[in-house]
CSV table of C-alpha atoms and ligand atoms in Angstrom, one decimal:
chain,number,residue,atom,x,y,z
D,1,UNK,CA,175.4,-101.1,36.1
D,2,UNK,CA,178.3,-99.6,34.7
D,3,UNK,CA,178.5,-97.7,31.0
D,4,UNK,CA,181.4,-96.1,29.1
D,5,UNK,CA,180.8,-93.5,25.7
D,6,UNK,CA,182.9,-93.3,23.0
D,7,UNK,CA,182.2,-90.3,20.6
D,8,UNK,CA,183.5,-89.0,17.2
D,9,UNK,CA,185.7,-86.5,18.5
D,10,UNK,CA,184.1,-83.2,17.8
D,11,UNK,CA,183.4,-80.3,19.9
D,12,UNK,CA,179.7,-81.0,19.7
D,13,UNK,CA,180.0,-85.0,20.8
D,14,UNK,CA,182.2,-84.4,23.5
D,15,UNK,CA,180.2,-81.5,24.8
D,16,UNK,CA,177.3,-84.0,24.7
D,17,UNK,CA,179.5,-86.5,26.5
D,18,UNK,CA,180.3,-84.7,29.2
D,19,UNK,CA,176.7,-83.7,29.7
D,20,UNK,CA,176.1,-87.4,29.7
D,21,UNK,CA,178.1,-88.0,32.4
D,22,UNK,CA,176.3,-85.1,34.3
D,23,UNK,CA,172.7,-86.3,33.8
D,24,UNK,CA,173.5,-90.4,34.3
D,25,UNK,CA,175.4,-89.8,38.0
D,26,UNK,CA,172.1,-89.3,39.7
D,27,UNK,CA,170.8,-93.0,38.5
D,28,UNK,CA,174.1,-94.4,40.2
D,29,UNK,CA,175.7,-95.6,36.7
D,30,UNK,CA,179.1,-95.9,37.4
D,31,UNK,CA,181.5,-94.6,34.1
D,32,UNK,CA,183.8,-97.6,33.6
D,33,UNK,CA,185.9,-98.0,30.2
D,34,UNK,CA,187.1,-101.8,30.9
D,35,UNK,CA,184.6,-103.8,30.8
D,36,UNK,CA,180.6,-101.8,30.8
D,37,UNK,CA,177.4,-102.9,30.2
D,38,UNK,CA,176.0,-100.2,27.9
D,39,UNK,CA,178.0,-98.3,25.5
D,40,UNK,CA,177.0,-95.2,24.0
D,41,UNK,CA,178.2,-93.5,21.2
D,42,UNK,CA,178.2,-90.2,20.5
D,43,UNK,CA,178.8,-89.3,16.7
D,44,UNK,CA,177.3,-91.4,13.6
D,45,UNK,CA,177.2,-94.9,12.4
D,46,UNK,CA,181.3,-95.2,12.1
D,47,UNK,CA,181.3,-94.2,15.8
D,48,UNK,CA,179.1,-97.2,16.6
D,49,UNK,CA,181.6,-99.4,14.4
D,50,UNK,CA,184.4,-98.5,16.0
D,51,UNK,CA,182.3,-98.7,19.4
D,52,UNK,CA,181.3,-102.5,18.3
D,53,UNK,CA,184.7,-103.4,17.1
D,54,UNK,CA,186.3,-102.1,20.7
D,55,UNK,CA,184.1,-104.3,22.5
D,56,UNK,CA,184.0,-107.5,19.6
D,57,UNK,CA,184.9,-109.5,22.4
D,58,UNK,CA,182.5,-108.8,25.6
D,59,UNK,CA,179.6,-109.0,22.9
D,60,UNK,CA,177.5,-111.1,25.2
D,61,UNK,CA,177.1,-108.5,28.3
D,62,UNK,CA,177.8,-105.1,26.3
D,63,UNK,CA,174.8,-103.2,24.9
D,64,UNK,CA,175.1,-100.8,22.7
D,65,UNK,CA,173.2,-97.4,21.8
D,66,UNK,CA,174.1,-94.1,20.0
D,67,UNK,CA,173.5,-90.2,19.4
D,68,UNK,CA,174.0,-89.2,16.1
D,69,UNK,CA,175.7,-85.2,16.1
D,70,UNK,CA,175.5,-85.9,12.1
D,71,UNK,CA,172.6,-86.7,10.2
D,72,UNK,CA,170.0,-89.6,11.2
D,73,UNK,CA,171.7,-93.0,11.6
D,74,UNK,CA,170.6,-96.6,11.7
D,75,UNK,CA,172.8,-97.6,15.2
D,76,UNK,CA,172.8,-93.9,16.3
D,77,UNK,CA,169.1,-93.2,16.6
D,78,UNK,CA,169.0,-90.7,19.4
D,79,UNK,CA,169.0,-87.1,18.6
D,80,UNK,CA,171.3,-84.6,20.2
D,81,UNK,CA,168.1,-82.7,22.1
D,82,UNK,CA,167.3,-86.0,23.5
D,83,UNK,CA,170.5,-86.9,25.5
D,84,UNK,CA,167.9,-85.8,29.2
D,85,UNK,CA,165.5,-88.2,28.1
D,86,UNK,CA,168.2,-91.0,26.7
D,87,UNK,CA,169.8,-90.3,30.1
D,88,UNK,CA,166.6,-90.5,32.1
D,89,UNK,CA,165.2,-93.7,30.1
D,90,UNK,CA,168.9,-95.4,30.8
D,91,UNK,CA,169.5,-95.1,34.3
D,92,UNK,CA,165.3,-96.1,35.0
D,93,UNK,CA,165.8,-99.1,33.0
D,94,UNK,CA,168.9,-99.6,34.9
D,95,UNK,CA,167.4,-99.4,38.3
D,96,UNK,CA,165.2,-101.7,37.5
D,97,UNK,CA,167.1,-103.6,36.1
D,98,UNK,CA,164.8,-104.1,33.1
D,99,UNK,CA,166.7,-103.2,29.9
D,100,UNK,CA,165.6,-104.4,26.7
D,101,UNK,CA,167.6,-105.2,24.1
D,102,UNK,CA,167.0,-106.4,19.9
D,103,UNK,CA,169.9,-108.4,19.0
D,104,UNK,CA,171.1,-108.4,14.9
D,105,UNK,CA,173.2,-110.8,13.4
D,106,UNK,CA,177.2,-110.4,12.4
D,107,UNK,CA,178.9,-112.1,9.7
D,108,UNK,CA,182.0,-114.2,10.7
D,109,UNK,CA,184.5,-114.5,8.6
D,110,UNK,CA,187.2,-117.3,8.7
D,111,UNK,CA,190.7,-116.4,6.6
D,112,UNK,CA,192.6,-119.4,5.7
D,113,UNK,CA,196.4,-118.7,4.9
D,114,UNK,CA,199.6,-121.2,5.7
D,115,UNK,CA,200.1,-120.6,8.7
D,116,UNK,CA,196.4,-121.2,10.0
D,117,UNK,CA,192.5,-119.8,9.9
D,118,UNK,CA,192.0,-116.1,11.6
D,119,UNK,CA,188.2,-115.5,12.3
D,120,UNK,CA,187.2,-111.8,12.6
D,121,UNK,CA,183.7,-110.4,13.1
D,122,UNK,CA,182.0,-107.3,11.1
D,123,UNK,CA,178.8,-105.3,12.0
D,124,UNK,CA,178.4,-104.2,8.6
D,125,UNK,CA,180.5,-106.0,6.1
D,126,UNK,CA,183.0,-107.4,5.0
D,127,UNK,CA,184.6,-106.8,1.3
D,128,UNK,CA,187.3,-108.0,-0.9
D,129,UNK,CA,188.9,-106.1,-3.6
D,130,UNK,CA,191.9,-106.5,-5.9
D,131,UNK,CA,194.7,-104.0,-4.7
D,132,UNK,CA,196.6,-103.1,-8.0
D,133,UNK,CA,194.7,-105.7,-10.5
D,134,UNK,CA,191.5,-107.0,-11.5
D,135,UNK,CA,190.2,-109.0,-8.0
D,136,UNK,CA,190.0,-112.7,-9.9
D,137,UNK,CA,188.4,-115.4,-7.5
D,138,UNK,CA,186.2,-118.1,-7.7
D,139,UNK,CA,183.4,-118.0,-5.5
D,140,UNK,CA,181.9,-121.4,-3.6
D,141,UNK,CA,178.4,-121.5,-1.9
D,142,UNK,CA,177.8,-124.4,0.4
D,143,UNK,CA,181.2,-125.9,-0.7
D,144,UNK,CA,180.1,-126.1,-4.5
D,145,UNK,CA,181.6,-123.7,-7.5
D,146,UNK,CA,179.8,-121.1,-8.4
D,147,UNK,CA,181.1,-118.8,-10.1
D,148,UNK,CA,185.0,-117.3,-11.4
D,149,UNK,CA,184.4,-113.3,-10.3
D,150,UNK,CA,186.5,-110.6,-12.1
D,151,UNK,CA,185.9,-107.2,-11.5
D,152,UNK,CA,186.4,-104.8,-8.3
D,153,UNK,CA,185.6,-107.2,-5.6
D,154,UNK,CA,182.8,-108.8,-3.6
D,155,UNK,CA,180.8,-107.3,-0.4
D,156,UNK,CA,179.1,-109.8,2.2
D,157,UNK,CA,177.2,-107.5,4.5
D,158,UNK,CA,174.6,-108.5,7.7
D,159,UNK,CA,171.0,-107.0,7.5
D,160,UNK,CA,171.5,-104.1,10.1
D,161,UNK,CA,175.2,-103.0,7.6
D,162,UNK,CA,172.4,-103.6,4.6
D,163,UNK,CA,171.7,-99.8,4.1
D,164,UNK,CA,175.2,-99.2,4.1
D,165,UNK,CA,177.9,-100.0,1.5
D,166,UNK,CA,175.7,-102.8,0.0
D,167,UNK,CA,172.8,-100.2,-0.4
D,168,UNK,CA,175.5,-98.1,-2.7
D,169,UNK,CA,175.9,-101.8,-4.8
D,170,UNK,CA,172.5,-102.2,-5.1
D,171,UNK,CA,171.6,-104.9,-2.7
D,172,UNK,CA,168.8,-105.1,-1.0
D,173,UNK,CA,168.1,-103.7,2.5
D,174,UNK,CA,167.3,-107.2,4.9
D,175,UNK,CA,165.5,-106.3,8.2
D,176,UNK,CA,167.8,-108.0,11.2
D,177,UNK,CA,165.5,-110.1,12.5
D,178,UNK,CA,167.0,-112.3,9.9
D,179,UNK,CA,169.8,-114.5,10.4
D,180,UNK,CA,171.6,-113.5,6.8
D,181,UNK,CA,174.3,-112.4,4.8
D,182,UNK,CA,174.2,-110.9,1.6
D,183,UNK,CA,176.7,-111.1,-1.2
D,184,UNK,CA,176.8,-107.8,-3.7
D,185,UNK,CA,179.3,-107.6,-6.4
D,186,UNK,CA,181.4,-104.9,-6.8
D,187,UNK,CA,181.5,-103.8,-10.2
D,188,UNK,CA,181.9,-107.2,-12.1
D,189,UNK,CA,183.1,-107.5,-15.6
D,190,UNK,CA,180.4,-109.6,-17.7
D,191,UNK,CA,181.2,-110.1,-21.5
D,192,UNK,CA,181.3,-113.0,-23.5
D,193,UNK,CA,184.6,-114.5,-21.8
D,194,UNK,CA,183.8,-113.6,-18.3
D,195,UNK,CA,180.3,-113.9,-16.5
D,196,UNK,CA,178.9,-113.3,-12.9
D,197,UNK,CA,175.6,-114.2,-11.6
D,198,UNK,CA,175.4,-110.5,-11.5
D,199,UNK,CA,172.5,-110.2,-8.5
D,200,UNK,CA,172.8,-109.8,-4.6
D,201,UNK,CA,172.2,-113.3,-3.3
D,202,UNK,CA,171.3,-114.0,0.7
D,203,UNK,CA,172.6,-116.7,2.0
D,204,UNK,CA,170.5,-118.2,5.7
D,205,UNK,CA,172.4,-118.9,8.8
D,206,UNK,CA,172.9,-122.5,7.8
D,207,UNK,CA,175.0,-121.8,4.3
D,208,UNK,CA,178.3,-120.2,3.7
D,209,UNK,CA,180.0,-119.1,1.0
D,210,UNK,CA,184.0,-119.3,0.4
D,211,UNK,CA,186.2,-117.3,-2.0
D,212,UNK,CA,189.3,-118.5,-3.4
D,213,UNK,CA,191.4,-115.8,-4.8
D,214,UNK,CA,193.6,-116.2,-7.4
D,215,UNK,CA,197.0,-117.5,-5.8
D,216,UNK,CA,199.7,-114.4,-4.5
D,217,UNK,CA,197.2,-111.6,-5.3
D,218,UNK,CA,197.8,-108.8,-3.3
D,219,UNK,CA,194.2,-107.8,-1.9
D,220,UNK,CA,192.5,-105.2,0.2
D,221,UNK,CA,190.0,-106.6,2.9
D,222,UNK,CA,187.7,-104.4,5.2
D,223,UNK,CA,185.6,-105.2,7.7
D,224,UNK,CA,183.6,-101.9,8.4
D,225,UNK,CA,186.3,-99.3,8.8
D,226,UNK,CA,189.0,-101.4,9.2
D,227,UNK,CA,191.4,-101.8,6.2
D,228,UNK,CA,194.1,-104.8,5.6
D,229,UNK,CA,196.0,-105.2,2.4
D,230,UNK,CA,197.2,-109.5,2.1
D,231,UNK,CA,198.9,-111.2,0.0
D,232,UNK,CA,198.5,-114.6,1.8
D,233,UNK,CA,195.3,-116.0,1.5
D,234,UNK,CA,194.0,-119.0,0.8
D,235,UNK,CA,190.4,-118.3,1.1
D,236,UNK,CA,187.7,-116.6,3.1
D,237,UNK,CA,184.7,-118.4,4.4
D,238,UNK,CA,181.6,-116.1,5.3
D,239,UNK,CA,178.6,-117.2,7.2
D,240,UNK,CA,176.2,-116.2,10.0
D,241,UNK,CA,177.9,-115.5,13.1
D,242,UNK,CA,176.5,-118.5,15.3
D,243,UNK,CA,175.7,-118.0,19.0
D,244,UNK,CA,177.3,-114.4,18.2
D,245,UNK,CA,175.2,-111.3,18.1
D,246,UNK,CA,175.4,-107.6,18.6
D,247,UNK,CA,173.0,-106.1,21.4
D,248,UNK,CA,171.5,-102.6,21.1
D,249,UNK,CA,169.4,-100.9,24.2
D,250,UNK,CA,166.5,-100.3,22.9
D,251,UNK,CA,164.8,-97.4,25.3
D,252,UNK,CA,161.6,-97.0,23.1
D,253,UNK,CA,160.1,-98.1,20.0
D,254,UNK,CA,161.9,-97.3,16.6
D,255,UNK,CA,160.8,-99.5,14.3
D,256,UNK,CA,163.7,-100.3,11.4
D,257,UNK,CA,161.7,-99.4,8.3
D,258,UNK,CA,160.5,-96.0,10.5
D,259,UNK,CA,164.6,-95.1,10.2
D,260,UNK,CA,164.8,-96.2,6.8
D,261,UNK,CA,162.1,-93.9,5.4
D,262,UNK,CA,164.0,-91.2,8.1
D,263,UNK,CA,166.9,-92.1,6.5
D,264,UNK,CA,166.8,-91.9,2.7
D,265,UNK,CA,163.5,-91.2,2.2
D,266,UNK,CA,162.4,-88.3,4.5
D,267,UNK,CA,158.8,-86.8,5.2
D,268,UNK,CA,158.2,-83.9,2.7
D,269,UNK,CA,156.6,-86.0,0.3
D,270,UNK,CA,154.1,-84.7,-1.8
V,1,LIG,P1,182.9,-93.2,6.0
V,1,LIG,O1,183.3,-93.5,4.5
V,1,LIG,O2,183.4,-92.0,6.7
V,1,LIG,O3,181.3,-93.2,6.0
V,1,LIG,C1,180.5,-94.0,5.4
V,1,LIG,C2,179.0,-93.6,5.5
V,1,LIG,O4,178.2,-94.8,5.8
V,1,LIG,C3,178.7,-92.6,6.7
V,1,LIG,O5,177.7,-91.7,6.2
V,1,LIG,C4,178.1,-93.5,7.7
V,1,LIG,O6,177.2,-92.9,8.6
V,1,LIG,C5,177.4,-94.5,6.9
V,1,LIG,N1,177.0,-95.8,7.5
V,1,LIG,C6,177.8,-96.6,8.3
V,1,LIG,N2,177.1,-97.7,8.7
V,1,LIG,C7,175.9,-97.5,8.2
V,1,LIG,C8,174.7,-98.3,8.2
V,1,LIG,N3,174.7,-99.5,8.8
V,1,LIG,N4,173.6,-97.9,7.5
V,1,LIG,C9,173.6,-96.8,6.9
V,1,LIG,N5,174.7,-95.9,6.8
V,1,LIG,C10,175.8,-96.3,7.4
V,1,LIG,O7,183.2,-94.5,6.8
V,1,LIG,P2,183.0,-94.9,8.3
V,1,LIG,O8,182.1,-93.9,8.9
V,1,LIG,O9,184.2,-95.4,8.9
V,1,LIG,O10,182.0,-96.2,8.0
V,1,LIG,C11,182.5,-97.4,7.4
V,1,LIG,C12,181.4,-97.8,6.5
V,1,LIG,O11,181.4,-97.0,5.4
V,1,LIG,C13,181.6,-99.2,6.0
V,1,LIG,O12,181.2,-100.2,6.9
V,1,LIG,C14,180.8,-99.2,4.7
V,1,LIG,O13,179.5,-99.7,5.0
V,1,LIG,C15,180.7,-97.7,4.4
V,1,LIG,N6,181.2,-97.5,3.1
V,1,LIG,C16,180.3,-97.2,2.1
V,1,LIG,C17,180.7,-97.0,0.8
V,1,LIG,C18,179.7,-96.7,-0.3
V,1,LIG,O14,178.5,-96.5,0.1
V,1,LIG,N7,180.1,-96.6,-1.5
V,1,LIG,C19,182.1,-97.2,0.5
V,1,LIG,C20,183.0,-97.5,1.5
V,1,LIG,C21,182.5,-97.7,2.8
V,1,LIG,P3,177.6,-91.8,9.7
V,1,LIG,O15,177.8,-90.5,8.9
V,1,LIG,O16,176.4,-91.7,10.5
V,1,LIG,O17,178.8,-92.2,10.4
């Protein structure tokens, strides 16, 4: 089996790499950057998106796992003192040839423009924004109008990017056993002219939901850390990812509600 890591950069995740290295030789993993079948990253969530977005395309033999050097994270769920027992766990699982994996949804996205449709993938989300105006765009679920958004822009995130940048907009945090997106709007203007529907909707694997900006408007689109300003689009369709899915190695139990109370909650409550 063959593995590569891909940390944040700092003194402490590359120390931890190397030590990686050190423990997982005597299992017979063999370090190989092209093409491996577990990933680990070393660092915090954004070093698991940049991981993921690496390896977008070899998404149906990679799995992924992490080591957060920060503070808890929801793809990084290994702590820096356990990098023996990761190590050990690994290259057992390995041998065997028995690793387990959960496997969380991604939304696509498809970008119309003249010259043809672009599809990208995001782990987290995906978000629109008006660069130097008021984002104007009319929104379309399931190919019917429904609703003219003005304001900062729209977010579509999957379940496992739910706690993320949607958490801040006050979506709702989806568990990613289910095959969803969720639409959050960023800051919309709601008067008497202009309304929204003003709540997070989800959306199942079998809907989709297009936006149309407003024609020539120069707009800002992310997909996790990645940043693009346009001016050519047409419109954006987002949906479920079909038949695509991102794989993490799951070495023990860690139930996702167990890291959300880790997370934001924490145990000294009274
Ligand atoms: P960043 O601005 O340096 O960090 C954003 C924060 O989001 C980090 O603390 C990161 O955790 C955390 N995070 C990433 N994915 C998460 C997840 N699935 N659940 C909970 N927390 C998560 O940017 P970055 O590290 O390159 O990450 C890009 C992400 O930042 C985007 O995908 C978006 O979700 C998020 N973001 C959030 C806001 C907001 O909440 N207002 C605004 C812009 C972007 P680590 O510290 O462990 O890396």
């Amino acid at each position: 089996m063959k593995y590569n890591v891909i940390h944040r950069g700092d003194d402490i995740s590359i120390q931890l790499m190397h030590r990686f290295h050190e423990l997982i030789r005597q299992y017979g993993l063999i370090h190989e950057e092209a093409s491996p079948d577990i990933v680990l990253s070393i660092g915090g969530d954004g070093t698991l998106l940049h991981a993921f977005h690496q390896y977008k395309d070899q998404l149906d033999h990679i799995a992924f796992t992490g080591i957060h050097t920060g503070r808890l994270g929801f793809y990084a769920d290994w702590k820096p003192d356990e990098v023996e027992l990761l190590a050990q766990l690994m290259g057992e699982s390995a041998n065997q040839n028995d690793l387990r994996a959960v496997k969380y949804p991604l939304v696509e996205i498809q970008i119309t423009t003249a010259q043809g449709i672009e599809t990208e993938l995001a782990l987290n989300e995906f978000t629109l924004k008006g660069v130097d105006a008021t984002l104007v765009a009319q929104l379309h679920i399931n190919d019917e109008l429904l609703e003219t958004f003005r304001g900062d822009g729209i977010c579509i995130s999957t379940p496992s990017g739910s706690t993320a940048y949607n958490k801040s907009l006050g979506g709702a945090i989806v568990h990613p056993s289910l095959d969803a997106i969720q639409i959050a709007e960023i800051a919309s203007i709601n008067n008497r002219v202009f309304r929204t529907l003003g709540s997070p909707i989800l959306l199942p694997k079998h809907h989709h939901c297009d936006i149309y900006p407003r024609a020539n408007q120069n707009i800002l689109l992310s997909l996790d850390h990645l940043y693009m300003q346009r001016n050519d689009i047409i419109s954006i369709r987002s949906l479920v990812a079909a038949g695509k899915k991102v794989k993490f190695a799951r070495f023990r139990p860690f139930p996702f509600w167990s890291r959300v109370r880790e997370a934001f909650i924490g145990y000294d409550m009274v």
